[in-house]
Amino acid sequence: MTQYILDTDHITLLQHSNPLILQRFETLHTSDVAITVINVEELIQGWFNAIRQASQPGQKQRLTWAYVGLRSAVKFLNDFLVLDFTRKNWFKASPLKARN
């Protein structure tokens, strides 16, 4: 059962092997951790933006970096349980957003 849902910032820190995040993550069972399809969209969209920007003339190295980053992100995200975006979940999260 999922007990922790990572936000996009924590996923990014985990991808970059942040020592504090890694230390905490290693204490958890993988079955207790999930991400959302919204996290996936945000991370993949970031790489799509990098690819689009690097598609300008003279950016071959940066374009290669962006495609490697996209592939790496897909592989990394594939290791997580991805929670769907549903109407029911949206209504559960709305009161939490109102508090922030």
PDB file of C-alpha atoms in Angstrom:
ATOM      1  CA  MET A   1       0.000   0.000   0.000  1.00  0.00           C
ATOM      2  CA  THR A   2       1.310   3.427  -0.942  1.00  0.00           C
ATOM      3  CA  GLN A   3       2.269   5.505   2.066  1.00  0.00           C
ATOM      4  CA  TYR A   4       4.422   8.131   0.373  1.00  0.00           C
ATOM      5  CA  ILE A   5       3.811  10.104  -2.801  1.00  0.00           C
ATOM      6  CA  LEU A   6       6.869  11.959  -4.024  1.00  0.00           C
ATOM      7  CA  ASP A   7       6.574  15.444  -5.437  1.00  0.00           C
ATOM      8  CA  THR A   8       8.466  16.499  -8.547  1.00  0.00           C
ATOM      9  CA  ASP A   9      11.201  18.311  -6.617  1.00  0.00           C
ATOM     10  CA  HIS A  10      11.967  15.208  -4.554  1.00  0.00           C
ATOM     11  CA  ILE A  11      11.973  13.017  -7.656  1.00  0.00           C
ATOM     12  CA  THR A  12      14.494  15.357  -9.291  1.00  0.00           C
ATOM     13  CA  LEU A  13      16.697  15.322  -6.181  1.00  0.00           C
ATOM     14  CA  LEU A  14      16.487  11.530  -6.116  1.00  0.00           C
ATOM     15  CA  GLN A  15      17.488  11.369  -9.790  1.00  0.00           C
ATOM     16  CA  HIS A  16      20.526  13.511  -9.007  1.00  0.00           C
ATOM     17  CA  SER A  17      21.480  11.298  -6.035  1.00  0.00           C
ATOM     18  CA  ASN A  18      20.994  13.968  -3.392  1.00  0.00           C
ATOM     19  CA  PRO A  19      22.540  12.405  -0.263  1.00  0.00           C
ATOM     20  CA  LEU A  20      19.767  13.446   2.135  1.00  0.00           C
ATOM     21  CA  ILE A  21      17.010  12.233  -0.175  1.00  0.00           C
ATOM     22  CA  LEU A  22      18.858   8.989  -0.913  1.00  0.00           C
ATOM     23  CA  GLN A  23      19.389   8.350   2.801  1.00  0.00           C
ATOM     24  CA  ARG A  24      15.676   8.750   3.511  1.00  0.00           C
ATOM     25  CA  PHE A  25      14.589   6.842   0.397  1.00  0.00           C
ATOM     26  CA  GLU A  26      16.776   3.852   1.310  1.00  0.00           C
ATOM     27  CA  THR A  27      14.833   3.421   4.565  1.00  0.00           C
ATOM     28  CA  LEU A  28      11.559   2.910   2.683  1.00  0.00           C
ATOM     29  CA  HIS A  29      10.115  -0.143   0.987  1.00  0.00           C
ATOM     30  CA  THR A  30       9.655   0.512  -2.721  1.00  0.00           C
ATOM     31  CA  SER A  31       6.061  -0.691  -2.481  1.00  0.00           C
ATOM     32  CA  ASP A  32       5.366   2.179  -0.050  1.00  0.00           C
ATOM     33  CA  VAL A  33       6.434   4.876  -2.539  1.00  0.00           C
ATOM     34  CA  ALA A  34       4.578   6.188  -5.584  1.00  0.00           C
ATOM     35  CA  ILE A  35       4.566   9.134  -7.956  1.00  0.00           C
ATOM     36  CA  THR A  36       1.695  10.636  -9.898  1.00  0.00           C
ATOM     37  CA  VAL A  37       1.065  10.885 -13.592  1.00  0.00           C
ATOM     38  CA  ILE A  38       1.317  14.667 -13.054  1.00  0.00           C
ATOM     39  CA  ASN A  39       4.938  14.187 -11.895  1.00  0.00           C
ATOM     40  CA  VAL A  40       5.608  12.186 -15.045  1.00  0.00           C
ATOM     41  CA  GLU A  41       4.107  14.936 -17.215  1.00  0.00           C
ATOM     42  CA  GLU A  42       6.147  17.665 -15.507  1.00  0.00           C
ATOM     43  CA  LEU A  43       9.438  15.809 -15.794  1.00  0.00           C
ATOM     44  CA  ILE A  44       8.930  14.672 -19.387  1.00  0.00           C
ATOM     45  CA  GLN A  45       7.704  18.129 -20.419  1.00  0.00           C
ATOM     46  CA  GLY A  46      10.940  19.570 -19.020  1.00  0.00           C
ATOM     47  CA  TRP A  47      12.962  17.287 -21.272  1.00  0.00           C
ATOM     48  CA  PHE A  48      10.740  18.084 -24.265  1.00  0.00           C
ATOM     49  CA  ASN A  49      11.452  21.779 -23.629  1.00  0.00           C
ATOM     50  CA  ALA A  50      15.184  21.077 -23.475  1.00  0.00           C
ATOM     51  CA  ILE A  51      14.974  19.151 -26.772  1.00  0.00           C
ATOM     52  CA  ARG A  52      13.027  21.954 -28.433  1.00  0.00           C
ATOM     53  CA  GLN A  53      15.515  24.592 -27.273  1.00  0.00           C
ATOM     54  CA  ALA A  54      18.493  22.450 -28.298  1.00  0.00           C
ATOM     55  CA  SER A  55      17.027  21.869 -31.765  1.00  0.00           C
ATOM     56  CA  GLN A  56      18.391  25.234 -32.871  1.00  0.00           C
ATOM     57  CA  PRO A  57      21.376  25.267 -35.255  1.00  0.00           C
ATOM     58  CA  GLY A  58      24.750  24.680 -33.588  1.00  0.00           C
ATOM     59  CA  GLN A  59      23.302  22.851 -30.564  1.00  0.00           C
ATOM     60  CA  LYS A  60      24.168  19.252 -31.479  1.00  0.00           C
ATOM     61  CA  GLN A  61      25.903  18.461 -28.176  1.00  0.00           C
ATOM     62  CA  ARG A  62      23.083  19.966 -26.160  1.00  0.00           C
ATOM     63  CA  LEU A  63      20.505  18.106 -28.281  1.00  0.00           C
ATOM     64  CA  THR A  64      22.307  14.834 -27.600  1.00  0.00           C
ATOM     65  CA  TRP A  65      22.362  15.681 -23.866  1.00  0.00           C
ATOM     66  CA  ALA A  66      18.616  16.423 -23.938  1.00  0.00           C
ATOM     67  CA  TYR A  67      17.725  13.132 -25.627  1.00  0.00           C
ATOM     68  CA  VAL A  68      19.948  11.181 -23.224  1.00  0.00           C
ATOM     69  CA  GLY A  69      18.214  13.001 -20.354  1.00  0.00           C
ATOM     70  CA  LEU A  70      14.778  12.132 -21.727  1.00  0.00           C
ATOM     71  CA  ARG A  71      15.700   8.458 -22.063  1.00  0.00           C
ATOM     72  CA  SER A  72      17.195   8.436 -18.575  1.00  0.00           C
ATOM     73  CA  ALA A  73      14.075  10.045 -17.100  1.00  0.00           C
ATOM     74  CA  VAL A  74      11.770   7.509 -18.755  1.00  0.00           C
ATOM     75  CA  LYS A  75      13.877   4.638 -17.449  1.00  0.00           C
ATOM     76  CA  PHE A  76      14.011   6.156 -13.937  1.00  0.00           C
ATOM     77  CA  LEU A  77      10.266   6.865 -13.768  1.00  0.00           C
ATOM     78  CA  ASN A  78       9.453   3.359 -14.952  1.00  0.00           C
ATOM     79  CA  ASP A  79      10.661   1.998 -11.596  1.00  0.00           C
ATOM     80  CA  PHE A  80       7.827   3.703  -9.697  1.00  0.00           C
ATOM     81  CA  LEU A  81       4.183   2.955  -9.211  1.00  0.00           C
ATOM     82  CA  VAL A  82       2.443   5.787 -11.083  1.00  0.00           C
ATOM     83  CA  LEU A  83      -0.869   6.921  -9.632  1.00  0.00           C
ATOM     84  CA  ASP A  84      -3.571   7.991 -12.064  1.00  0.00           C
ATOM     85  CA  PHE A  85      -5.173  11.399 -12.228  1.00  0.00           C
ATOM     86  CA  THR A  86      -8.824  10.792 -11.484  1.00  0.00           C
ATOM     87  CA  ARG A  87     -11.765  12.949 -10.561  1.00  0.00           C
ATOM     88  CA  LYS A  88     -11.878  11.258  -7.151  1.00  0.00           C
ATOM     89  CA  ASN A  89      -8.192  12.050  -6.492  1.00  0.00           C
ATOM     90  CA  TRP A  90      -8.642  15.627  -7.660  1.00  0.00           C
ATOM     91  CA  PHE A  91     -11.410  16.249  -5.146  1.00  0.00           C
ATOM     92  CA  LYS A  92      -9.324  14.689  -2.353  1.00  0.00           C
ATOM     93  CA  ALA A  93      -6.380  16.966  -3.172  1.00  0.00           C
ATOM     94  CA  SER A  94      -8.410  20.195  -3.556  1.00  0.00           C
ATOM     95  CA  PRO A  95      -8.800  20.832   0.214  1.00  0.00           C
ATOM     96  CA  LEU A  96      -5.063  20.328   0.637  1.00  0.00           C
ATOM     97  CA  LYS A  97      -4.311  22.906  -2.055  1.00  0.00           C
ATOM     98  CA  ALA A  98      -6.677  25.383  -0.431  1.00  0.00           C
ATOM     99  CA  ARG A  99      -4.627  25.218   2.791  1.00  0.00           C
ATOM    100  CA  ASN A 100      -1.369  26.174   1.065  1.00  0.00           C
TER     101      ASN A 100
END
